[in-house]
Coordinates of C-alpha atoms in Angstrom, one line a residue:
M14 CA 0.0 0.0 0.0
K15 CA 1.3 3.4 -0.9
R16 CA 1.4 6.1 1.8
V17 CA 0.8 9.8 1.6
M18 CA 1.7 12.0 4.6
I19 CA -0.6 15.0 5.0
I20 CA 0.8 17.7 7.3
D21 CA -1.2 20.4 9.1
A22 CA 1.5 23.0 8.4
L23 CA 0.7 25.7 10.9
N24 CA 0.2 23.2 13.6
A25 CA 3.7 21.8 13.1
Y26 CA 5.2 25.3 12.5
F27 CA 3.9 26.7 15.7
R28 CA 5.0 23.7 17.7
A29 CA 8.5 24.3 16.4
Y30 CA 8.3 28.1 16.8
I31 CA 7.3 27.8 20.5
V32 CA 10.0 25.5 21.7
N33 CA 13.0 25.9 19.3
P34 CA 15.4 28.7 20.5
S35 CA 17.6 28.7 17.4
L36 CA 19.0 32.1 16.3
S37 CA 20.6 33.1 13.0
K38 CA 24.1 34.5 12.8
N39 CA 22.6 38.0 13.0
G40 CA 20.7 37.1 16.2
H41 CA 17.2 36.7 14.8
P42 CA 15.0 33.7 15.8
I43 CA 14.8 31.0 13.2
G44 CA 13.4 28.1 15.4
G45 CA 10.1 28.0 13.6
Y46 CA 11.3 27.0 10.1
K47 CA 14.4 25.2 11.4
G48 CA 12.3 23.2 13.8
F49 CA 9.7 22.4 11.1
I50 CA 12.4 21.1 8.7
G51 CA 13.6 18.9 11.6
I52 CA 10.1 17.6 12.2
L53 CA 9.7 16.9 8.5
Q54 CA 13.0 14.9 8.4
K55 CA 12.0 12.8 11.4
L56 CA 8.6 12.1 10.0
C57 CA 10.1 11.0 6.6
R58 CA 12.5 8.6 8.4
E59 CA 9.7 7.1 10.4
M60 CA 6.8 7.1 7.8
K61 CA 8.8 6.6 4.6
P62 CA 5.9 8.2 2.6
D63 CA 5.5 8.0 -1.2
E64 CA 4.1 11.5 -1.3
I65 CA 4.0 14.5 1.1
V66 CA 1.2 17.1 1.2
I67 CA 1.6 20.2 3.3
A68 CA -1.6 22.2 3.9
W69 CA -1.6 25.8 5.0
D70 CA -4.5 28.0 6.1
G71 CA -5.7 30.2 3.3
A72 CA -5.7 34.0 3.4
G73 CA -8.5 35.3 5.6
G74 CA -9.2 32.0 7.4
S75 CA -12.4 30.1 7.1
L76 CA -15.1 32.2 5.5
K77 CA -17.6 29.3 5.8
R78 CA -17.1 29.0 9.6
R79 CA -17.3 32.8 10.3
A80 CA -20.5 32.9 8.3
I81 CA -22.0 30.4 10.8
N82 CA -20.4 32.1 13.9
S83 CA -18.9 35.5 13.7
N84 CA -17.0 34.9 16.9
Y85 CA -15.1 31.9 15.5
K86 CA -11.5 32.2 16.6
V87 CA -12.0 35.7 17.9
G88 CA -9.9 36.7 20.9
R89 CA -7.4 33.9 20.5
K90 CA -4.6 34.2 23.1
P91 CA -1.2 35.1 21.6
I92 CA 1.3 32.3 21.4
R93 CA 3.4 31.8 24.5
L94 CA 7.0 30.9 23.9
N95 CA 8.2 27.8 25.9
R96 CA 11.6 29.3 26.4
D97 CA 13.3 32.2 28.1
I98 CA 15.3 33.6 25.2
R99 CA 13.6 36.8 24.0
V100 CA 15.7 39.1 21.8
L101 CA 12.8 41.0 20.1
T102 CA 10.0 43.2 21.1
K103 CA 6.4 41.8 20.8
D104 CA 5.9 43.7 17.5
E105 CA 9.3 42.4 16.2
E106 CA 8.3 38.9 17.3
T107 CA 5.1 39.1 15.3
K108 CA 6.9 40.2 12.2
N109 CA 9.6 37.6 12.7
K110 CA 7.0 34.8 13.1
V111 CA 5.4 35.8 9.7
W112 CA 8.8 36.1 8.0
Q113 CA 9.9 32.7 9.2
Q114 CA 6.6 31.2 7.9
Y115 CA 7.1 32.7 4.4
R116 CA 10.8 31.7 4.4
L117 CA 9.7 28.1 5.3
M118 CA 7.2 28.1 2.4
E119 CA 9.9 29.3 0.0
M120 CA 12.3 26.5 1.2
L121 CA 9.6 23.9 0.8
N122 CA 9.0 25.0 -2.8
F123 CA 12.4 23.5 -3.6
M124 CA 11.6 20.1 -2.0
P125 CA 9.7 17.1 -3.4
V126 CA 6.5 18.0 -1.5
I127 CA 3.1 19.4 -2.4
Q128 CA 2.1 22.6 -0.7
L129 CA -1.6 23.5 -0.8
T130 CA -3.4 26.7 0.3
V131 CA -6.8 28.0 -0.7
D132 CA -8.0 31.6 0.1
A133 CA -10.8 31.7 2.7
V134 CA -10.4 28.0 3.5
E135 CA -8.7 26.5 6.5
A136 CA -6.0 23.8 6.3
D137 CA -8.5 21.5 8.1
D138 CA -10.8 21.4 5.1
V139 CA -7.9 21.1 2.6
I140 CA -6.6 18.1 4.6
S141 CA -10.1 16.6 4.6
Y142 CA -10.4 17.0 0.8
V143 CA -6.9 15.5 0.2
S144 CA -7.6 12.5 2.5
Q145 CA -10.8 11.7 0.5
A146 CA -9.5 12.5 -2.9
P147 CA -10.0 9.7 -5.5
H148 CA -6.2 10.0 -6.4
Y149 CA -5.4 8.5 -2.9
K150 CA -8.0 5.8 -2.9
G151 CA -6.3 2.6 -1.7
W152 CA -3.4 4.6 -0.2
E153 CA -2.7 4.8 3.5
K154 CA -3.3 8.5 4.5
V155 CA -1.3 9.6 7.6
I156 CA -2.5 13.0 8.9
I157 CA 0.1 14.8 11.0
S158 CA -1.5 17.1 13.6
S159 CA -2.3 17.5 17.2
D160 CA -5.8 18.9 16.3
K161 CA -8.5 16.5 17.6
D162 CA -10.9 17.5 14.8
F163 CA -9.1 15.2 12.5
F164 CA -10.3 12.1 14.4
Q165 CA -13.6 12.3 12.4
L166 CA -11.6 11.5 9.2
C167 CA -10.1 8.3 10.5
D168 CA -11.1 5.0 8.8
D169 CA -9.5 1.8 7.4
E170 CA -7.1 3.9 5.2
T171 CA -6.7 7.1 7.2
V172 CA -4.9 7.5 10.5
L173 CA -4.1 10.5 12.7
Y174 CA -0.5 10.8 14.0
R175 CA -0.5 13.2 17.0
P176 CA 2.6 14.4 18.8
I177 CA 0.6 13.9 22.0
Q178 CA -1.6 10.9 21.9
K179 CA -4.5 10.0 24.2
K180 CA -7.3 7.4 24.1
F181 CA -10.7 9.0 24.2
K182 CA -12.9 5.9 23.8
I183 CA -15.0 7.7 21.2
H184 CA -15.3 6.3 17.6
P185 CA -14.1 8.6 14.8
T186 CA -17.6 8.5 13.3
N187 CA -18.9 10.3 16.4
F188 CA -15.9 12.5 17.3
A189 CA -17.3 15.6 15.6
L190 CA -20.5 15.5 17.6
A191 CA -18.5 14.8 20.8
R192 CA -16.4 17.8 20.1
A193 CA -19.5 19.9 19.4
M194 CA -20.7 19.1 22.9
A195 CA -17.3 19.6 24.6
G196 CA -16.5 22.8 22.6
D197 CA -13.2 24.2 21.6
T198 CA -11.8 27.1 23.7
S199 CA -8.9 27.6 21.2
D200 CA -11.4 28.5 18.5
N201 CA -13.7 30.5 20.9
L202 CA -16.4 27.9 20.6
P203 CA -18.0 27.2 24.1
G204 CA -19.5 23.8 24.6
V205 CA -22.0 22.3 27.0
R206 CA -21.1 23.3 30.6
G207 CA -19.7 20.4 32.5
V208 CA -19.6 18.1 29.5
G209 CA -16.1 17.2 28.3
L210 CA -14.8 14.3 26.3
G211 CA -14.2 12.3 29.4
T212 CA -17.8 12.7 30.5
I213 CA -19.0 11.8 27.1
A214 CA -17.0 8.6 27.0
K215 CA -18.2 7.6 30.5
R216 CA -21.8 8.6 30.3
L217 CA -22.6 8.2 26.6
T218 CA -20.8 4.9 26.0
F219 CA -22.6 4.3 22.6
F220 CA -20.3 7.0 21.2
A221 CA -17.6 4.3 21.1
D222 CA -19.6 2.3 18.6
S223 CA -19.1 2.8 14.8
K224 CA -22.8 3.6 14.3
S225 CA -23.2 7.3 13.7
V226 CA -25.1 9.2 16.5
T227 CA -27.4 12.0 15.3
I228 CA -28.2 15.0 17.4
P229 CA -32.0 14.1 17.6
A230 CA -31.0 10.6 18.8
L231 CA -28.6 12.2 21.4
I232 CA -31.3 14.6 22.7
E233 CA -33.9 11.8 22.8
F234 CA -31.5 9.6 24.8
C235 CA -30.8 12.4 27.3
E236 CA -34.4 13.4 27.7
N237 CA -35.4 9.8 28.4
D238 CA -32.6 9.1 30.9
N239 CA -33.8 8.5 34.4
T240 CA -30.4 8.8 36.3
G241 CA -31.0 12.5 37.0
L242 CA -27.5 13.4 35.8
R243 CA -27.1 17.2 35.4
A244 CA -24.9 16.5 32.3
F245 CA -27.9 15.1 30.3
T246 CA -30.1 18.1 31.3
S247 CA -27.3 20.4 30.2
I248 CA -27.0 18.7 26.8
C249 CA -30.8 19.1 26.2
E250 CA -30.7 22.7 27.2
A251 CA -27.7 23.4 24.9
R252 CA -29.1 21.8 21.7
D253 CA -28.7 25.1 19.7
I254 CA -25.0 25.4 20.7
I255 CA -24.4 21.7 19.8
E256 CA -26.0 22.1 16.4
E257 CA -24.0 25.2 15.6
N258 CA -20.7 23.8 16.8
Y259 CA -21.4 20.6 14.8
K260 CA -21.8 22.6 11.6
I261 CA -18.6 24.5 12.3
M262 CA -16.5 21.4 13.2
Q263 CA -17.5 19.4 10.1
L264 CA -14.5 18.8 7.8

């Protein structure tokens, strides 16, 4: 079976940017693109892919998701460096971060990889498109990202390789709905109060099955439950939030 490695580019770039303290000869930070290249080299040695696709967020972010919720990703906290070396002001750091990203994209243009970016479309949806493209039918698709949204794409041919792995006991078919309930603070999407992925796995055990759970079926289950758990009442009361989050989180 051939293998394509699909990389969530900004996800990997920011991981490198945050932790890599490398400086250029003139004293400017270069840890973002240097660390990314190191990550790419390590992945190639481990995965031995036949093709590599690197997906970037398009200019302007996701027009589709902002049309559903204008607060999508509003007020995101600035990136915190996991290191003490700071040689630039905050404004200079922002400019340097952008410069490193463009420099990295230029470098990748000279490598045997495919870079994809589409204006007004997030990398998440580009990755979803690539993983389901007819060209890669019969290939093993390995998505490289720490983003939990990609669990919904996993199947017999598609796997998610996360730098930090955790077992959630939720089937990929139902992961988007589970995330819609839990919310995503990084994207400014509040979920159902008191309902996280751990609660879902423990209290809604049927989410571990391959059968797709619909929102009406979920609400019906919670309404008919006689245990008196506050979580089930909260889910019913937050149906509108769940439905909106579910639309946004679909890839």
